[in-house]
């Protein structure tokens, strides 16, 4: 090497090592198949000969040339140095253990070899990296255009991510020997890290909280995964599937102090103080078996000296039984006369909500029955086509394992153009079979929505709405949001405080438009949609919407007259919160011949603006009563005709409940009253 060679002669068979470093060579002859080491850096090469015939080639050095592409690499190659070229892509990396591709024009990376130990890809145009294998110990990816990093294996000891100004978040990492990260957008750490040498120092960098400014995920004191233990070794391996939406409960001194839900990768995390904690997946409302650890739970003793407990992983699997049912109904659109709206029923194998598929081989049917001022007009994209018989839609299911619970029962309805404001559009869903189903109680579900003449895209819905009886067990809440601003919303946060009548330990995650990070402390639920980057309604109206839906149980027994209210606060980035409407339920009783019928009579006008009277239509004789949302009766009057005008007493702005009672029935209608003046 270090001569003025411009070419090489034909190479002899049997040659094992060739070094022609630092010359002016422009062309390499055919390489002998016996070659073990080939070093031709600092030349003027524009291409390389075929390499796959060199079945012994282990070390290849072609740095500082003019290469724009590389040929396919032999399976024997362990080390490749190709820095300072003009490469725009890389071939399959096979079993490569060491790669230096710095100072090129790379914009994307192929999958990284599972044998990779050293990776140098500095000074390129990379925006992301593929998953990193366990065993890698050096990663230099400085001076690129990275916006994110993959999960970092614990084996990494030397990490350089500097000069990536759009890199805002750092994955969880416990310990590093050398860490270089200047000129990045990182302002907080996902967890406590031990670093021997850091540039800049990380000692004063805070741990990210739930609502950090850059929307970064957090890995707090206690973290782990819920996964499928495919090889039955009780070790959560990267290749093994994680299970989403699994609720994890955290106890201290036998008291439930926190709840969270696993991510799409099956990950969970808790932020705790010092003390002793026990935690485990909640199987109360879900049907799965915990196989690892054998005890089904972990205990962590968090101290000021030992404040981290990671990789506390739970393996779960399907039980011998199955659970068919309905999780809920997600409404899209405005229930306004003449409008087209969409209802997506989450029905079928309920274990699919978590990533399991436990109803394999089970056949049956799903039936939807429409009632109220609406009619069926079609299916949502990708949904199944039902058998239509009037207002009844039926699906015959050969195998529930082949049904997507999240999408297959989406339908399109059209509201009657003459629909009356205040009427309900309802959808009754039934799932069969009942025989063999571990929980047939959830095989029937009724959803109703009220026809309105105005609509706020940031709202909260409850099902059932209005009057409920003492036998009611649960409520489904849906918070819908829309970015009506003029720029994308990078992060969205929802804070939801549960009513004191709700059992906060019973929360079940049903469905969502974008994956949330969820933390439950007491009766306060925090939903964080980090890096959602949801567009504004002007530039992309369909894409500007989102929602979260969950179910809660009511504390028993329910007391007659109890009012249940709920309001959500929606934060778009760091703007002032958008406060939703307040949902309303009131508890009444059913006994003997009494039967509650909602909205069996109409109230006009509704909503009532600056009015002094209401007109009641389709009413039976009896006593008209007017209540406020606290259940206090404000006014009553005898009703004798099927249509009657009621002169209102002085009222303030608010929501009121009208009741007509006789010896046989009670009928209710909720009045949205805005601005009554007498």
XYZ file of C-alpha atoms in Angstrom:
678
model
C 0.000 0.000 0.000
C 0.846 3.724 -0.202
C 2.120 3.496 -3.799
C 0.908 5.063 -7.036
C -0.786 1.983 -8.478
C -3.640 2.614 -10.897
C -4.560 -1.024 -11.470
C -3.948 -4.553 -10.222
C -2.931 -7.647 -12.215
C -4.960 -10.852 -12.270
C -4.914 -12.257 -8.758
C -3.582 -15.769 -8.063
C -5.847 -18.553 -6.892
C -5.400 -19.350 -3.208
C -4.747 -15.705 -2.202
C -6.040 -15.111 1.313
C -5.116 -11.494 2.115
C -4.879 -8.468 -0.175
C -4.055 -4.916 0.923
C -3.734 -2.189 -1.714
C -4.471 0.700 0.598
C -3.875 4.356 -0.437
C -3.216 4.170 -4.168
C -5.000 5.457 -7.291
C -6.664 2.204 -8.321
C -9.872 2.558 -10.338
C -10.695 -1.106 -11.024
C -10.421 -4.337 -9.048
C -9.987 -7.639 -10.938
C -11.935 -10.778 -10.105
C -11.249 -11.801 -6.518
C -10.134 -15.338 -5.670
C -12.710 -17.343 -3.741
C -10.143 -18.056 -1.003
C -9.759 -14.398 -0.016
C -10.083 -13.821 3.746
C -9.134 -10.130 4.070
C -9.436 -7.417 1.421
C -8.368 -3.806 2.146
C -8.492 -1.254 -0.677
C -9.319 1.998 1.087
C -8.239 5.450 -0.163
C -8.369 4.703 -3.901
C -10.564 5.843 -6.778
C -12.917 2.870 -7.031
C -16.388 3.452 -8.451
C -17.546 -0.157 -8.157
C -16.490 -3.504 -6.716
C -16.365 -6.964 -8.315
C -18.727 -9.777 -7.316
C -18.148 -10.680 -3.659
C -20.554 -13.548 -3.020
C -18.130 -16.075 -4.549
C -15.609 -15.207 -1.818
C -17.047 -17.621 0.699
C -14.202 -17.050 3.179
C -14.149 -13.239 3.036
C -14.379 -11.969 6.620
C -12.914 -8.440 6.573
C -13.624 -5.862 3.838
C -12.293 -2.294 3.892
C -13.300 0.024 1.008
C -13.329 3.406 2.764
C -12.454 6.703 1.019
C -13.399 5.735 -2.532
C -16.067 6.908 -4.979
C -18.522 4.054 -4.561
C -22.215 4.774 -5.051
C -23.398 1.188 -4.509
C -22.106 -2.031 -2.961
C -22.576 -5.536 -4.392
C -24.272 -8.273 -2.376
C -22.178 -9.313 0.598
C -20.983 -12.882 1.239
C -22.474 -14.696 4.208
C -18.988 -15.078 5.689
C -18.385 -11.309 6.028
C -18.041 -10.081 9.603
C -16.542 -6.588 9.281
C -17.269 -3.950 6.625
C -15.690 -0.486 6.500
C -17.185 1.657 3.705
C -17.060 5.157 5.165
C -16.288 8.237 3.056
C -17.977 7.133 -0.164
C -21.133 8.263 -1.965
C -23.412 5.401 -0.971
C -27.148 6.069 -0.977
C -28.174 2.566 0.128
C -26.740 -0.616 1.628
C -27.195 -4.268 0.594
C -28.497 -6.980 2.901
C -26.220 -7.001 5.942
C -26.526 -10.778 6.429
C -24.560 -11.807 9.534
C -22.348 -8.709 9.652
C -20.911 -8.056 13.116
C -19.202 -4.677 12.583
C -20.151 -1.899 10.153
C -18.714 1.540 9.524
C -20.775 3.360 6.882
C -20.188 6.899 8.131
C -19.782 9.887 5.800
C -22.020 8.705 2.981
C -25.398 9.785 1.574
C -27.575 7.179 3.286
C -31.212 8.116 3.921
C -32.470 4.699 5.048
C -31.084 1.548 6.629
C -31.762 -2.149 5.888
C -32.506 -4.523 8.788
C -29.490 -4.827 11.059
C -27.825 -8.207 11.483
C -28.565 -10.014 14.746
C -24.780 -10.433 15.126
C -24.048 -6.694 14.955
C -21.785 -5.485 17.756
C -20.398 -2.211 16.410
C -22.340 0.225 14.226
C -20.908 3.521 12.989
C -23.278 5.474 10.708
C -22.340 9.080 11.488
C -22.555 11.929 8.991
C -25.346 10.637 6.762
C -28.933 11.742 6.102
C -30.722 9.107 8.179
C -34.079 10.010 9.728
C -34.523 6.717 11.597
C -32.816 3.431 12.417
C -34.247 -0.106 12.281
C -34.557 -2.214 15.466
C -31.222 -2.861 17.152
C -30.195 -6.422 18.053
C -29.312 -7.596 21.523
C -25.524 -7.714 21.832
C -24.670 -4.416 20.125
C -22.286 -2.412 22.307
C -21.239 0.609 20.184
C -23.608 2.901 18.271
C -22.419 6.129 16.678
C -25.179 7.834 14.679
C -24.214 11.448 15.215
C -24.722 14.176 12.605
C -27.792 12.761 10.862
C -31.420 13.873 10.667
C -32.787 11.424 13.229
C -36.180 12.173 14.763
C -36.362 9.026 16.886
C -34.295 6.097 18.128
C -35.288 2.428 18.374
C -35.223 0.602 21.691
C -31.660 0.499 23.031
C -30.396 -2.930 24.155
C -28.841 -3.026 27.605
C -25.545 -4.174 26.022
C -24.815 -0.708 24.542
C -22.011 0.983 26.441
C -20.870 3.628 23.943
C -23.549 5.855 22.375
C -23.098 9.006 20.259
C -26.296 10.718 19.047
C -24.943 14.276 18.873
C -25.807 16.747 16.107
C -29.320 15.423 15.559
C -31.282 18.585 16.449
C -34.676 17.015 15.656
C -34.095 14.125 18.060
C -36.292 14.965 21.056
C -36.645 11.687 22.950
C -34.294 9.061 24.315
C -35.412 5.434 24.797
C -35.016 3.767 28.177
C -31.405 2.971 29.043
C -30.071 2.080 32.475
C -26.312 2.381 32.070
C -23.736 3.732 29.599
C -19.972 4.113 29.737
C -19.786 6.941 27.192
C -22.708 9.067 26.091
C -22.410 11.996 23.663
C -25.619 13.911 22.941
C -24.902 17.610 22.388
C -26.956 19.524 19.796
C -30.051 17.366 20.187
C -33.548 18.396 21.251
C -33.496 16.191 24.371
C -34.569 18.129 27.481
C -35.519 15.252 29.783
C -34.606 11.604 30.346
C -36.971 8.607 30.282
C -35.494 7.155 33.448
C -32.607 7.457 35.883
C -29.370 6.598 34.037
C -25.882 5.765 35.255
C -23.290 7.242 32.858
C -19.520 7.218 33.397
C -18.709 9.906 30.821
C -21.321 12.230 29.337
C -21.082 15.204 26.968
C -22.890 17.306 28.023
C -23.403 16.181 31.612
C -26.751 14.564 32.357
C -26.639 14.992 36.148
C -28.936 18.022 36.053
C -31.297 16.768 33.297
C -34.720 15.956 34.807
C -36.705 12.769 34.332
C -39.591 13.281 31.884
C -42.969 13.678 33.534
C -46.221 12.560 31.950
C -46.881 15.921 30.306
C -43.345 16.831 29.231
C -42.994 19.545 26.576
C -41.496 17.274 23.902
C -44.086 14.512 24.333
C -41.492 11.854 25.147
C -42.443 8.471 26.606
C -41.403 7.730 30.149
C -39.950 4.699 31.891
C -40.388 5.308 35.578
C -39.298 3.361 38.674
C -41.149 0.164 37.834
C -41.475 -1.036 34.227
C -42.100 -4.203 32.263
C -43.995 -5.913 29.457
C -46.979 -8.206 29.059
C -46.051 -10.711 26.356
C -46.624 -14.086 24.699
C -44.094 -16.611 26.045
C -43.880 -18.637 22.838
C -40.952 -20.807 23.910
C -42.138 -21.205 27.517
C -38.902 -19.955 29.081
C -40.457 -17.052 31.044
C -38.106 -14.567 29.331
C -39.634 -11.651 27.408
C -37.690 -11.734 24.160
C -37.812 -8.974 21.548
C -39.379 -11.302 18.962
C -42.256 -12.285 21.261
C -45.544 -10.434 20.836
C -46.595 -7.857 23.397
C -50.235 -7.555 24.512
C -51.927 -4.136 24.491
C -54.582 -2.525 26.702
C -53.899 -4.853 29.651
C -54.592 -3.040 32.910
C -51.835 -3.292 35.547
C -52.715 -2.523 39.173
C -50.157 -1.169 41.671
C -50.752 -1.711 45.397
C -49.037 -0.369 48.499
C -50.060 -1.636 51.930
C -52.969 -3.485 50.289
C -54.298 -0.207 48.848
C -54.681 0.300 45.093
C -52.720 3.490 44.397
C -52.170 3.486 40.612
C -53.483 1.873 37.435
C -52.060 1.932 33.942
C -52.553 0.131 30.625
C -49.975 -1.558 28.424
C -48.962 0.032 25.125
C -49.194 -1.549 21.664
C -45.847 -3.229 22.459
C -47.153 -4.540 25.775
C -45.111 -2.085 27.869
C -46.178 -0.494 31.160
C -44.535 1.794 33.714
C -45.246 3.283 37.169
C -43.863 6.390 38.860
C -43.541 5.665 42.579
C -42.033 7.051 45.749
C -39.897 4.853 47.990
C -41.575 1.895 49.645
C -42.759 -1.644 48.966
C -45.190 -2.209 46.089
C -46.968 -5.205 44.582
C -48.416 -5.201 41.065
C -50.047 -7.554 38.559
C -52.364 -7.631 35.521
C -56.024 -7.133 36.402
C -58.011 -10.199 35.301
C -61.306 -9.025 36.815
C -62.854 -7.918 33.538
C -60.712 -9.860 31.072
C -60.328 -13.550 30.335
C -56.687 -14.690 30.220
C -54.263 -16.761 32.298
C -51.004 -15.410 33.744
C -48.268 -17.992 33.122
C -45.180 -16.013 34.225
C -44.261 -15.382 36.925
C -45.881 -18.402 38.552
C -47.111 -16.240 41.440
C -48.895 -13.934 38.975
C -47.458 -10.810 40.618
C -44.251 -8.978 41.535
C -43.114 -7.121 44.630
C -40.621 -4.249 44.429
C -38.854 -2.519 47.299
C -37.967 0.959 46.013
C -35.328 2.761 48.075
C -33.279 5.914 47.630
C -30.284 3.691 46.837
C -32.083 1.182 44.592
C -34.877 3.158 42.916
C -35.321 1.155 39.704
C -37.014 -2.168 39.006
C -37.195 -2.954 35.280
C -38.084 -5.958 33.127
C -40.868 -7.032 35.470
C -42.580 -8.960 32.701
C -45.830 -10.919 32.697
C -46.587 -13.736 30.231
C -50.263 -14.387 29.501
C -52.200 -16.814 27.301
C -55.772 -17.735 26.361
C -57.677 -19.839 28.897
C -59.660 -22.923 27.954
C -62.824 -20.785 27.672
C -63.888 -17.964 25.342
C -65.713 -14.666 25.849
C -67.877 -13.345 23.019
C -69.585 -10.015 23.529
C -69.857 -6.328 22.751
C -67.279 -3.902 24.104
C -69.045 -0.750 22.924
C -70.147 1.386 19.998
C -68.067 4.254 18.601
C -70.138 7.029 16.949
C -68.770 9.271 14.193
C -70.535 12.393 12.952
C -73.327 14.713 14.046
C -76.738 13.221 14.874
C -78.544 15.995 13.030
C -81.636 15.646 10.779
C -80.607 14.557 7.262
C -77.007 13.777 8.221
C -75.098 10.586 7.462
C -73.475 9.165 10.605
C -71.341 6.108 11.290
C -71.532 3.566 14.089
C -68.696 1.108 14.636
C -69.738 -1.744 16.927
C -66.895 -3.542 18.694
C -68.313 -7.062 18.774
C -66.952 -10.600 18.651
C -64.029 -12.170 20.497
C -63.370 -9.701 23.322
C -59.839 -11.041 23.820
C -58.914 -9.321 20.529
C -59.050 -6.002 22.384
C -55.757 -7.073 23.986
C -54.123 -8.789 20.992
C -55.239 -12.318 21.921
C -57.515 -14.512 19.786
C -59.226 -16.951 22.141
C -62.434 -17.786 20.207
C -60.669 -19.815 17.536
C -63.085 -22.208 15.854
C -66.222 -20.731 17.478
C -69.085 -19.970 15.078
C -72.221 -17.905 15.644
C -73.859 -14.656 14.605
C -74.061 -10.939 15.336
C -77.350 -9.048 15.047
C -77.818 -5.267 14.934
C -81.287 -3.728 15.350
C -81.829 -0.061 14.475
C -84.576 1.987 16.148
C -85.482 5.646 16.065
C -85.428 8.171 13.203
C -82.624 6.612 11.122
C -82.178 3.958 8.458
C -79.319 1.747 7.239
C -77.529 2.995 4.100
C -74.258 1.038 3.925
C -71.076 -0.214 5.573
C -67.861 1.450 6.625
C -64.791 0.790 4.419
C -63.443 -2.711 5.063
C -66.432 -3.820 7.178
C -68.526 -6.941 6.586
C -71.782 -6.743 4.587
C -74.799 -7.838 6.640
C -78.002 -9.626 5.693
C -80.564 -6.811 5.773
C -84.157 -7.420 6.887
C -85.832 -4.047 7.454
C -84.124 -2.427 10.449
C -82.364 -5.676 11.418
C -78.840 -6.468 10.209
C -77.434 -9.967 10.694
C -73.934 -11.395 10.229
C -73.379 -15.164 10.104
C -69.945 -15.947 11.524
C -68.165 -19.185 10.559
C -65.227 -18.556 12.897
C -64.907 -15.598 15.283
C -61.118 -15.936 15.038
C -61.403 -14.500 11.520
C -63.440 -11.487 12.689
C -61.766 -8.156 13.442
C -63.600 -6.857 16.494
C -62.425 -3.310 15.818
C -63.669 -2.873 12.221
C -65.966 -5.602 10.873
C -69.304 -4.300 12.181
C -69.137 -0.684 11.056
C -72.330 0.657 9.489
C -73.586 3.881 7.923
C -76.939 5.364 8.961
C -78.886 8.328 7.634
C -80.943 10.402 10.065
C -84.486 11.144 8.873
C -84.761 14.677 7.516
C -87.893 15.152 9.648
C -86.290 13.761 12.823
C -87.319 15.699 15.929
C -84.645 17.304 18.061
C -84.375 15.265 21.254
C -85.357 11.923 19.705
C -82.979 8.998 20.183
C -81.335 6.885 17.498
C -80.558 3.498 19.034
C -78.621 0.405 18.004
C -79.151 -2.885 19.839
C -76.339 -5.414 19.302
C -76.603 -9.118 20.149
C -73.876 -11.774 19.834
C -74.531 -15.500 19.706
C -73.904 -18.249 20.800
C -74.550 -17.948 24.507
C -73.775 -21.625 25.177
C -70.141 -22.091 26.152
C -69.558 -18.353 26.543
C -67.884 -17.678 29.877
C -69.707 -14.351 30.283
C -73.035 -14.206 28.380
C -74.036 -11.040 30.283
C -72.010 -8.907 27.837
C -73.614 -10.483 24.734
C -76.233 -7.713 24.460
C -75.557 -3.972 24.308
C -77.777 -0.989 23.558
C -76.364 2.312 22.288
C -78.456 5.482 21.928
C -77.612 8.999 20.743
C -79.853 12.058 20.783
C -80.710 14.012 17.633
C -79.386 17.562 18.020
C -79.338 20.797 16.053
C -75.897 21.943 17.209
C -72.631 20.148 17.870
C -69.306 20.750 19.580
C -66.574 18.506 18.087
C -64.882 18.306 21.502
C -67.471 16.531 23.601
C -68.141 13.726 26.027
C -70.793 11.018 25.597
C -72.173 8.528 28.093
C -74.102 5.369 27.283
C -76.720 4.862 28.559
C -77.604 8.553 28.856
C -80.073 10.274 31.173
C -82.217 8.133 33.464
C -80.844 4.777 34.615
C -82.403 2.326 37.043
C -80.954 0.724 40.147
C -79.966 -2.408 38.228
C -77.490 -0.468 36.038
C -73.984 -1.866 36.498
C -71.732 0.141 34.181
C -71.409 3.232 31.980
C -69.479 3.664 28.732
C -67.798 7.053 28.295
C -66.482 8.411 24.998
C -64.406 11.591 24.763
C -64.233 12.938 21.207
C -61.791 15.644 20.152
C -60.983 17.609 17.025
C -58.107 19.965 16.265
C -59.971 23.062 15.067
C -56.848 25.227 15.189
C -54.691 26.371 12.296
C -51.684 24.059 12.764
C -51.081 20.396 13.682
C -51.378 19.470 17.368
C -48.200 17.655 18.392
C -49.510 16.328 21.703
C -53.003 16.040 23.161
C -53.786 15.454 26.839
C -57.151 14.609 28.404
C -57.809 14.845 32.124
C -60.995 13.138 33.253
C -62.181 13.164 36.871
C -64.611 10.368 37.683
C -67.750 11.027 39.690
C -67.708 9.829 43.316
C -70.411 7.277 42.445
C -68.027 5.467 40.075
C -65.726 2.642 41.143
C -62.385 3.904 39.848
C -60.830 0.438 40.188
C -63.178 -0.869 37.480
C -61.976 1.205 34.517
C -61.655 -0.819 31.299
C -60.112 0.569 28.115
C -62.434 -0.129 25.163
C -61.232 1.678 22.049
C -59.291 4.687 20.776
C -58.362 6.450 17.550
C -54.704 6.934 18.499
C -52.703 4.954 21.065
C -52.732 6.736 24.438
C -50.471 6.553 27.466
C -52.811 6.185 30.464
C -52.265 6.852 34.140
C -54.990 6.442 36.768
C -54.439 7.944 40.217
C -57.487 7.642 42.446
C -60.464 8.944 40.466
C -58.359 11.025 38.050
C -57.608 9.535 34.622
C -54.909 11.078 32.437
C -54.801 10.180 28.746
C -51.686 11.307 26.890
C -51.565 11.138 23.090
C -47.859 11.810 22.648
C -46.509 12.761 19.238
C -50.019 12.406 17.790
C -49.314 15.236 15.319
C -53.005 15.423 14.463
C -53.712 17.809 11.543
C -55.963 20.847 11.824
C -59.520 20.705 10.497
C -58.823 23.220 7.716
C -56.019 21.255 6.047
C -57.392 17.746 6.780
C -60.889 17.618 8.268
C -61.252 13.784 8.387
C -57.814 13.418 9.966
C -58.419 16.108 12.589
C -60.694 13.893 14.733
C -59.882 11.466 17.518
C -61.517 9.736 20.489
C -60.995 7.572 23.563
C -63.654 5.202 24.952
C -63.671 3.395 28.293
C -66.091 1.620 30.635
C -66.546 2.004 34.404
C -68.715 0.285 36.984
C -71.035 2.102 39.379
C -70.693 1.687 43.118
C -73.450 -0.530 44.481
C -76.071 -0.223 45.784
C -77.360 2.764 43.793
C -79.497 5.236 45.706
C -82.688 6.583 44.144
C -82.175 10.155 42.992
C -78.384 9.848 42.665
C -76.989 12.114 39.939
C -73.843 11.067 38.041
C -72.020 13.793 36.114
C -68.744 13.863 34.251
C -66.705 16.492 32.398
C -63.391 16.133 30.536
C -60.627 18.678 29.945
C -58.835 18.434 26.587
C -55.434 20.085 26.140
C -54.064 20.683 22.636
C -50.310 21.056 23.218
C -49.957 23.746 25.896
C -53.059 25.776 25.097
C -55.800 26.423 27.634
C -58.040 23.362 28.027
C -61.176 22.789 25.987
C -63.863 21.873 28.521
C -66.416 19.365 27.259
C -70.103 19.254 28.048
C -71.112 17.547 31.286
C -72.695 14.112 30.887
C -75.742 13.411 33.022
C -77.288 10.324 34.567
C -79.895 10.026 37.309
C -80.906 6.885 39.166
C -84.588 5.893 39.415
C -86.275 2.636 40.393
C -88.163 -0.084 38.526
C -90.725 -2.070 40.535
C -93.984 -3.940 39.878
C -95.712 -2.581 36.780
C -93.486 0.495 36.580
C -91.596 0.839 33.338
C -89.210 3.623 32.409
C -89.512 4.782 28.816
C -87.088 7.469 27.685
C -88.157 10.223 25.305
C -91.633 8.729 24.763
C -92.934 12.290 24.611
C -91.490 15.359 22.898
C -90.679 18.768 24.318
C -90.628 21.884 22.133
C -88.535 23.943 21.737
C -85.521 21.855 22.702
C -83.000 23.408 23.221
C -85.022 26.259 24.664
C -83.580 29.739 24.018
C -85.005 32.778 25.863
C -88.354 31.033 26.282
C -91.033 31.182 28.944
C -93.034 28.065 28.023
C -92.681 24.512 26.727
C -95.074 22.514 24.554
C -95.458 18.815 25.367
C -96.586 16.461 22.583
C -97.567 12.761 22.564
C -98.080 12.757 26.315
C -100.341 10.607 28.476
C -102.431 12.035 31.265
C -100.639 12.340 34.569
C -98.457 14.687 36.562
C -95.784 16.753 34.763
C -92.712 17.365 36.933
C -89.591 19.428 36.230
C -86.267 18.541 37.917
C -82.803 20.094 37.948
C -79.671 17.949 37.505
C -79.403 17.488 41.275
C -82.785 15.712 41.206
C -84.674 18.503 42.967
C -88.253 18.931 41.751
C -88.846 22.553 40.741
C -92.385 22.477 39.320
C -95.353 20.178 38.718
C -98.638 20.396 36.820
C -101.483 18.042 35.893
C -101.554 16.871 32.247
C -104.945 16.025 30.714
C -104.443 16.184 26.915
C -101.980 14.619 24.456
C -100.542 18.071 23.716
C -100.221 20.707 26.393
C -98.419 23.972 26.962
C -96.462 24.421 30.200
C -95.731 27.914 31.560
C -92.258 27.750 33.059
C -91.283 29.121 36.442
C -88.217 31.405 36.676
C -85.144 29.266 35.836
C -81.441 29.845 35.375
C -79.368 28.501 32.479
C -78.829 24.751 32.610
C -80.067 21.237 31.851
C -83.423 20.104 33.208
C -85.377 16.858 33.276
C -89.073 16.623 32.418
C -91.121 13.754 33.864
C -94.703 12.658 33.343
C -95.920 10.204 35.967
C -99.178 8.325 36.402
C -100.137 5.179 38.249
C -98.686 2.939 35.515
C -95.641 4.568 33.965
C -92.956 7.176 34.205
C -91.756 8.837 30.999
C -88.753 11.129 30.744
C -87.351 13.686 28.336
C -84.128 15.663 28.853
C -84.385 19.353 27.969
C -81.268 21.270 26.954
C -82.242 24.661 28.381
C -80.108 27.662 27.474
C -81.076 31.136 28.589
C -84.596 31.016 30.024
C -85.745 34.467 31.084
C -89.025 35.235 32.886
